[in-house]
mmCIF file with all atom_site columns, C-alpha atoms and ligand atoms in Angstrom:
data_model
loop_
_atom_site.group_PDB
_atom_site.id
_atom_site.type_symbol
_atom_site.label_atom_id
_atom_site.label_alt_id
_atom_site.label_comp_id
_atom_site.label_asym_id
_atom_site.label_entity_id
_atom_site.label_seq_id
_atom_site.pdbx_PDB_ins_code
_atom_site.Cartn_x
_atom_site.Cartn_y
_atom_site.Cartn_z
_atom_site.occupancy
_atom_site.B_iso_or_equiv
_atom_site.pdbx_formal_charge
_atom_site.auth_seq_id
_atom_site.auth_comp_id
_atom_site.auth_asym_id
_atom_site.auth_atom_id
_atom_site.pdbx_PDB_model_num
ATOM   1   C  CA  . MET A 1 1   ? 83.398  100.205 65.892  1.00 0.00 ? 19  MET A CA  1
ATOM   2   C  CA  . SER A 1 2   ? 83.052  99.241  69.470  1.00 0.00 ? 20  SER A CA  1
ATOM   3   C  CA  . THR A 1 3   ? 83.509  101.950 72.112  1.00 0.00 ? 21  THR A CA  1
ATOM   4   C  CA  . SER A 1 4   ? 83.737  99.600  74.878  1.00 0.00 ? 22  SER A CA  1
ATOM   5   C  CA  . PRO A 1 5   ? 86.991  100.528 76.845  1.00 0.00 ? 23  PRO A CA  1
ATOM   6   C  CA  . ALA A 1 6   ? 88.107  96.933  76.965  1.00 0.00 ? 24  ALA A CA  1
ATOM   7   C  CA  . ASP A 1 7   ? 87.888  96.547  73.029  1.00 0.00 ? 25  ASP A CA  1
ATOM   8   C  CA  . LEU A 1 8   ? 89.523  99.920  72.394  1.00 0.00 ? 26  LEU A CA  1
ATOM   9   C  CA  . VAL A 1 9   ? 92.545  99.205  74.830  1.00 0.00 ? 27  VAL A CA  1
ATOM   10  C  CA  . ARG A 1 10  ? 92.839  95.713  73.481  1.00 0.00 ? 28  ARG A CA  1
ATOM   11  C  CA  . GLU A 1 11  ? 93.186  97.278  69.906  1.00 0.00 ? 29  GLU A CA  1
ATOM   12  C  CA  . PHE A 1 12  ? 95.798  99.664  71.326  1.00 0.00 ? 30  PHE A CA  1
ATOM   13  C  CA  . HIS A 1 13  ? 97.906  96.951  72.935  1.00 0.00 ? 31  HIS A CA  1
ATOM   14  C  CA  . ARG A 1 14  ? 97.778  94.800  69.783  1.00 0.00 ? 32  ARG A CA  1
ATOM   15  C  CA  . THR A 1 15  ? 98.686  97.683  67.491  1.00 0.00 ? 33  THR A CA  1
ATOM   16  C  CA  . PHE A 1 16  ? 101.599 98.770  69.656  1.00 0.00 ? 34  PHE A CA  1
ATOM   17  C  CA  . GLY A 1 17  ? 102.911 95.212  70.565  1.00 0.00 ? 35  GLY A CA  1
ATOM   18  C  CA  . LEU A 1 18  ? 102.129 95.570  74.281  1.00 0.00 ? 36  LEU A CA  1
ATOM   19  C  CA  . ASP A 1 19  ? 101.411 92.737  76.612  1.00 0.00 ? 37  ASP A CA  1
ATOM   20  C  CA  . ALA A 1 20  ? 97.964  91.262  76.389  1.00 0.00 ? 38  ALA A CA  1
ATOM   21  C  CA  . ARG A 1 21  ? 96.670  88.107  77.995  1.00 0.00 ? 39  ARG A CA  1
ATOM   22  C  CA  . SER A 1 22  ? 93.491  86.244  77.842  1.00 0.00 ? 40  SER A CA  1
ATOM   23  C  CA  . THR A 1 23  ? 93.608  84.310  81.042  1.00 0.00 ? 41  THR A CA  1
ATOM   24  C  CA  . PRO A 1 24  ? 94.210  85.809  84.564  1.00 0.00 ? 42  PRO A CA  1
ATOM   25  C  CA  . THR A 1 25  ? 97.837  85.469  85.253  1.00 0.00 ? 43  THR A CA  1
ATOM   26  C  CA  . GLU A 1 26  ? 100.455 86.731  87.767  1.00 0.00 ? 44  GLU A CA  1
ATOM   27  C  CA  . VAL A 1 27  ? 103.007 88.398  85.518  1.00 0.00 ? 45  VAL A CA  1
ATOM   28  C  CA  . ASP A 1 28  ? 106.798 89.395  85.913  1.00 0.00 ? 46  ASP A CA  1
ATOM   29  C  CA  . PRO A 1 29  ? 107.049 91.704  88.986  1.00 0.00 ? 47  PRO A CA  1
ATOM   30  C  CA  . GLU A 1 30  ? 108.933 94.363  86.936  1.00 0.00 ? 48  GLU A CA  1
ATOM   31  C  CA  . LEU A 1 31  ? 106.042 94.598  84.532  1.00 0.00 ? 49  LEU A CA  1
ATOM   32  C  CA  . ALA A 1 32  ? 103.413 94.574  87.243  1.00 0.00 ? 50  ALA A CA  1
ATOM   33  C  CA  . ALA A 1 33  ? 105.398 97.409  88.946  1.00 0.00 ? 51  ALA A CA  1
ATOM   34  C  CA  . HIS A 1 34  ? 105.498 99.362  85.771  1.00 0.00 ? 52  HIS A CA  1
ATOM   35  C  CA  . ARG A 1 35  ? 101.825 99.026  85.364  1.00 0.00 ? 53  ARG A CA  1
ATOM   36  C  CA  . GLY A 1 36  ? 101.209 100.257 88.871  1.00 0.00 ? 54  GLY A CA  1
ATOM   37  C  CA  . GLU A 1 37  ? 103.438 103.205 88.330  1.00 0.00 ? 55  GLU A CA  1
ATOM   38  C  CA  . LEU A 1 38  ? 101.464 104.251 85.070  1.00 0.00 ? 56  LEU A CA  1
ATOM   39  C  CA  . LEU A 1 39  ? 98.183  104.133 86.861  1.00 0.00 ? 57  LEU A CA  1
ATOM   40  C  CA  . ALA A 1 40  ? 99.674  106.116 89.794  1.00 0.00 ? 58  ALA A CA  1
ATOM   41  C  CA  . GLU A 1 41  ? 100.917 108.756 87.498  1.00 0.00 ? 59  GLU A CA  1
ATOM   42  C  CA  . GLU A 1 42  ? 97.391  109.223 85.887  1.00 0.00 ? 60  GLU A CA  1
ATOM   43  C  CA  . ALA A 1 43  ? 95.743  109.102 89.414  1.00 0.00 ? 61  ALA A CA  1
ATOM   44  C  CA  . ALA A 1 44  ? 97.970  111.812 90.399  1.00 0.00 ? 62  ALA A CA  1
ATOM   45  C  CA  . GLU A 1 45  ? 97.104  113.978 87.243  1.00 0.00 ? 63  GLU A CA  1
ATOM   46  C  CA  . VAL A 1 46  ? 93.363  113.505 88.142  1.00 0.00 ? 64  VAL A CA  1
ATOM   47  C  CA  . ALA A 1 47  ? 94.172  114.669 91.740  1.00 0.00 ? 65  ALA A CA  1
ATOM   48  C  CA  . GLU A 1 48  ? 95.913  117.907 90.144  1.00 0.00 ? 66  GLU A CA  1
ATOM   49  C  CA  . VAL A 1 49  ? 92.791  119.000 88.392  1.00 0.00 ? 67  VAL A CA  1
ATOM   50  C  CA  . ALA A 1 50  ? 90.079  117.506 90.584  1.00 0.00 ? 68  ALA A CA  1
ATOM   51  C  CA  . VAL A 1 51  ? 89.202  120.757 92.218  1.00 0.00 ? 69  VAL A CA  1
ATOM   52  C  CA  . GLU A 1 52  ? 90.402  123.581 89.980  1.00 0.00 ? 70  GLU A CA  1
ATOM   53  C  CA  . GLY A 1 53  ? 89.691  122.034 86.854  1.00 0.00 ? 71  GLY A CA  1
ATOM   54  C  CA  . PRO A 1 54  ? 89.349  122.870 83.835  1.00 0.00 ? 72  PRO A CA  1
ATOM   55  C  CA  . LEU A 1 55  ? 86.499  120.321 83.389  1.00 0.00 ? 73  LEU A CA  1
ATOM   56  C  CA  . ASP A 1 56  ? 87.999  119.187 79.935  1.00 0.00 ? 74  ASP A CA  1
ATOM   57  C  CA  . ARG A 1 57  ? 91.367  118.421 81.648  1.00 0.00 ? 75  ARG A CA  1
ATOM   58  C  CA  . LEU A 1 58  ? 89.514  116.600 84.481  1.00 0.00 ? 76  LEU A CA  1
ATOM   59  C  CA  . ALA A 1 59  ? 87.622  114.534 81.760  1.00 0.00 ? 77  ALA A CA  1
ATOM   60  C  CA  . HIS A 1 60  ? 90.886  113.841 79.915  1.00 0.00 ? 78  HIS A CA  1
ATOM   61  C  CA  . GLU A 1 61  ? 92.692  112.632 83.048  1.00 0.00 ? 79  GLU A CA  1
ATOM   62  C  CA  . LEU A 1 62  ? 89.635  110.580 84.258  1.00 0.00 ? 80  LEU A CA  1
ATOM   63  C  CA  . ALA A 1 63  ? 89.714  108.832 80.831  1.00 0.00 ? 81  ALA A CA  1
ATOM   64  C  CA  . ASP A 1 64  ? 93.506  108.218 81.110  1.00 0.00 ? 82  ASP A CA  1
ATOM   65  C  CA  . VAL A 1 65  ? 92.869  106.436 84.454  1.00 0.00 ? 83  VAL A CA  1
ATOM   66  C  CA  . VAL A 1 66  ? 90.189  104.274 83.009  1.00 0.00 ? 84  VAL A CA  1
ATOM   67  C  CA  . TYR A 1 67  ? 92.280  103.473 79.855  1.00 0.00 ? 85  TYR A CA  1
ATOM   68  C  CA  . VAL A 1 68  ? 95.418  102.552 81.843  1.00 0.00 ? 86  VAL A CA  1
ATOM   69  C  CA  . ALA A 1 69  ? 93.321  100.471 84.421  1.00 0.00 ? 87  ALA A CA  1
ATOM   70  C  CA  . TYR A 1 70  ? 91.892  98.480  81.382  1.00 0.00 ? 88  TYR A CA  1
ATOM   71  C  CA  . GLY A 1 71  ? 95.239  98.076  79.959  1.00 0.00 ? 89  GLY A CA  1
ATOM   72  C  CA  . THR A 1 72  ? 96.776  96.826  83.160  1.00 0.00 ? 90  THR A CA  1
ATOM   73  C  CA  . ALA A 1 73  ? 93.822  94.386  83.467  1.00 0.00 ? 91  ALA A CA  1
ATOM   74  C  CA  . LEU A 1 74  ? 94.708  93.230  79.932  1.00 0.00 ? 92  LEU A CA  1
ATOM   75  C  CA  . VAL A 1 75  ? 98.203  92.758  80.681  1.00 0.00 ? 93  VAL A CA  1
ATOM   76  C  CA  . HIS A 1 76  ? 97.179  90.574  83.733  1.00 0.00 ? 94  HIS A CA  1
ATOM   77  C  CA  . GLY A 1 77  ? 94.652  88.654  81.564  1.00 0.00 ? 95  GLY A CA  1
ATOM   78  C  CA  . ILE A 1 78  ? 91.692  89.957  83.749  1.00 0.00 ? 96  ILE A CA  1
ATOM   79  C  CA  . ASP A 1 79  ? 88.178  90.705  82.008  1.00 0.00 ? 97  ASP A CA  1
ATOM   80  C  CA  . LEU A 1 80  ? 87.759  93.816  83.851  1.00 0.00 ? 98  LEU A CA  1
ATOM   81  C  CA  . ASP A 1 81  ? 84.154  94.262  82.590  1.00 0.00 ? 99  ASP A CA  1
ATOM   82  C  CA  . GLN A 1 82  ? 83.155  91.086  84.547  1.00 0.00 ? 100 GLN A CA  1
ATOM   83  C  CA  . VAL A 1 83  ? 84.915  92.389  87.676  1.00 0.00 ? 101 VAL A CA  1
ATOM   84  C  CA  . ILE A 1 84  ? 83.075  95.663  87.318  1.00 0.00 ? 102 ILE A CA  1
ATOM   85  C  CA  . ALA A 1 85  ? 79.750  93.926  87.051  1.00 0.00 ? 103 ALA A CA  1
ATOM   86  C  CA  . GLU A 1 86  ? 80.515  91.877  90.195  1.00 0.00 ? 104 GLU A CA  1
ATOM   87  C  CA  . ILE A 1 87  ? 81.324  95.252  92.064  1.00 0.00 ? 105 ILE A CA  1
ATOM   88  C  CA  . HIS A 1 88  ? 78.159  96.719  90.738  1.00 0.00 ? 106 HIS A CA  1
ATOM   89  C  CA  . ARG A 1 89  ? 76.072  93.587  91.930  1.00 0.00 ? 107 ARG A CA  1
ATOM   90  C  CA  . ALA A 1 90  ? 77.515  94.017  95.483  1.00 0.00 ? 108 ALA A CA  1
ATOM   91  C  CA  . ASN A 1 91  ? 76.888  97.850  95.621  1.00 0.00 ? 109 ASN A CA  1
ATOM   92  C  CA  . MET A 1 92  ? 73.355  97.424  94.436  1.00 0.00 ? 110 MET A CA  1
ATOM   93  C  CA  . SER A 1 93  ? 72.753  94.700  97.032  1.00 0.00 ? 111 SER A CA  1
ATOM   94  C  CA  . LYS A 1 94  ? 73.064  97.437  99.667  1.00 0.00 ? 112 LYS A CA  1
ATOM   95  C  CA  . LEU A 1 95  ? 69.480  98.396  98.758  1.00 0.00 ? 113 LEU A CA  1
ATOM   96  C  CA  . GLY A 1 96  ? 66.960  96.975  100.939 1.00 0.00 ? 114 GLY A CA  1
ATOM   97  C  CA  . PRO A 1 97  ? 64.130  94.802  99.552  1.00 0.00 ? 115 PRO A CA  1
ATOM   98  C  CA  . ASP A 1 98  ? 61.712  97.574  99.719  1.00 0.00 ? 116 ASP A CA  1
ATOM   99  C  CA  . GLY A 1 99  ? 63.935  99.711  97.402  1.00 0.00 ? 117 GLY A CA  1
ATOM   100 C  CA  . GLN A 1 100 ? 64.913  102.075 100.364 1.00 0.00 ? 118 GLN A CA  1
ATOM   101 C  CA  . VAL A 1 101 ? 68.477  103.208 101.076 1.00 0.00 ? 119 VAL A CA  1
ATOM   102 C  CA  . ALA A 1 102 ? 69.573  102.663 104.601 1.00 0.00 ? 120 ALA A CA  1
ATOM   103 C  CA  . ARG A 1 103 ? 71.717  105.692 105.858 1.00 0.00 ? 121 ARG A CA  1
ATOM   104 C  CA  . ARG A 1 104 ? 73.470  106.497 108.880 1.00 0.00 ? 122 ARG A CA  1
ATOM   105 C  CA  . ALA A 1 105 ? 72.720  109.923 110.570 1.00 0.00 ? 123 ALA A CA  1
ATOM   106 C  CA  . ASP A 1 106 ? 75.643  111.391 108.623 1.00 0.00 ? 124 ASP A CA  1
ATOM   107 C  CA  . GLY A 1 107 ? 74.463  110.318 105.354 1.00 0.00 ? 125 GLY A CA  1
ATOM   108 C  CA  . LYS A 1 108 ? 76.733  107.323 104.825 1.00 0.00 ? 126 LYS A CA  1
ATOM   109 C  CA  . VAL A 1 109 ? 74.891  104.466 102.758 1.00 0.00 ? 127 VAL A CA  1
ATOM   110 C  CA  . LEU A 1 110 ? 74.659  101.429 105.069 1.00 0.00 ? 128 LEU A CA  1
ATOM   111 C  CA  . LYS A 1 111 ? 75.065  97.838  103.987 1.00 0.00 ? 129 LYS A CA  1
ATOM   112 C  CA  . GLY A 1 112 ? 71.530  96.300  104.644 1.00 0.00 ? 130 GLY A CA  1
ATOM   113 C  CA  . GLU A 1 113 ? 70.907  92.827  105.593 1.00 0.00 ? 131 GLU A CA  1
ATOM   114 C  CA  . HIS A 1 114 ? 70.799  91.760  101.991 1.00 0.00 ? 132 HIS A CA  1
ATOM   115 C  CA  . TYR A 1 115 ? 74.310  92.859  101.161 1.00 0.00 ? 133 TYR A CA  1
ATOM   116 C  CA  . ARG A 1 116 ? 76.604  90.401  99.604  1.00 0.00 ? 134 ARG A CA  1
ATOM   117 C  CA  . ALA A 1 117 ? 80.141  91.524  99.251  1.00 0.00 ? 135 ALA A CA  1
ATOM   118 C  CA  . PRO A 1 118 ? 81.798  91.230  95.927  1.00 0.00 ? 136 PRO A CA  1
ATOM   119 C  CA  . ASP A 1 119 ? 83.442  87.856  95.223  1.00 0.00 ? 137 ASP A CA  1
ATOM   120 C  CA  . VAL A 1 120 ? 86.315  88.922  92.870  1.00 0.00 ? 138 VAL A CA  1
ATOM   121 C  CA  . SER A 1 121 ? 88.169  85.827  93.306  1.00 0.00 ? 139 SER A CA  1
ATOM   122 C  CA  . SER A 1 122 ? 85.349  83.702  92.085  1.00 0.00 ? 140 SER A CA  1
ATOM   123 C  CA  . VAL A 1 123 ? 85.050  85.962  88.891  1.00 0.00 ? 141 VAL A CA  1
ATOM   124 C  CA  . LEU A 1 124 ? 88.660  85.461  88.203  1.00 0.00 ? 142 LEU A CA  1
ATOM   125 C  CA  . ARG A 1 125 ? 88.417  81.514  88.694  1.00 0.00 ? 143 ARG A CA  1
ATOM   126 C  CA  . HIS A 1 126 ? 85.530  81.576  86.187  1.00 0.00 ? 144 HIS A CA  1
ATOM   127 C  CA  . GLN A 1 127 ? 87.954  83.406  83.822  1.00 0.00 ? 145 GLN A CA  1
ATOM   128 C  CA  . GLY A 1 128 ? 90.614  80.487  84.360  1.00 0.00 ? 146 GLY A CA  1
ATOM   129 C  CA  . TRP A 1 129 ? 92.698  82.047  87.217  1.00 0.00 ? 147 TRP A CA  1
ATOM   130 C  CA  . ILE A 1 130 ? 94.532  79.510  89.325  1.00 0.00 ? 148 ILE A CA  1
ATOM   131 C  CA  . PRO A 1 131 ? 95.835  81.003  92.413  1.00 0.00 ? 149 PRO A CA  1
ATOM   132 C  CA  . ALA A 1 132 ? 99.457  80.497  93.226  1.00 0.00 ? 150 ALA A CA  1
ATOM   133 C  CA  . ALA A 1 133 ? 98.522  78.561  96.398  1.00 0.00 ? 151 ALA A CA  1
ATOM   134 C  CA  . GLN A 1 134 ? 96.788  76.028  94.087  1.00 0.00 ? 152 GLN A CA  1
ATOM   135 C  CA  . GLY A 1 135 ? 99.717  75.569  91.733  1.00 0.00 ? 153 GLY A CA  1
ATOM   136 C  CA  . GLY A 1 136 ? 99.148  78.665  89.563  1.00 0.00 ? 154 GLY A CA  1
ATOM   137 C  CA  . ALA A 1 137 ? 102.584 80.209  88.303  1.00 0.00 ? 155 ALA A CA  1
ATOM   138 C  CA  . SER A 1 138 ? 103.753 83.293  86.852  1.00 0.00 ? 156 SER A CA  1
ATOM   139 C  CA  . ASP A 1 139 ? 103.611 83.570  83.143  1.00 0.00 ? 157 ASP A CA  1
ATOM   140 C  CA  . PRO A 1 140 ? 106.998 82.328  81.986  1.00 0.00 ? 158 PRO A CA  1
ATOM   141 C  CA  . THR A 1 141 ? 106.558 84.124  78.521  1.00 0.00 ? 159 THR A CA  1
ATOM   142 C  CA  . ALA A 1 142 ? 106.026 87.539  80.072  1.00 0.00 ? 160 ALA A CA  1
HETATM 143 MG MG1 . MG  B 2 .   ? 97.125  111.803 81.733  1.00 0.00 ? 7   MG  B MG1 1
#
């Protein structure tokens, strides 16, 4: 059995008849708001235990955030693994060609001259997203 969050969450949504799309799509505002609220609830639960723990509770709430985030991506038809890969690519491009990390005096990692910002729009377009400005529309079946 796969342990990939995307696969697990897709199984959950299928089993319980929750929304799932395979192409990036703007969804009904009520559904979009509901997903945002679910994620905010889980993020608040992380904040509650972030400092004092206990550690098992923190692990649980972190997993809930990831699970709900993947679910929200699935509801919107976003392949989140590909988006995360793009964010990772951009973050890694902060490294200099010599493999050295450039830091400011206070320790903040600087974006070096080889830094290339994430292009999430491009990733979604490759997944089939048509932005509203180009004639994309909300999913009428949502
Ligand atoms: Mg929770």
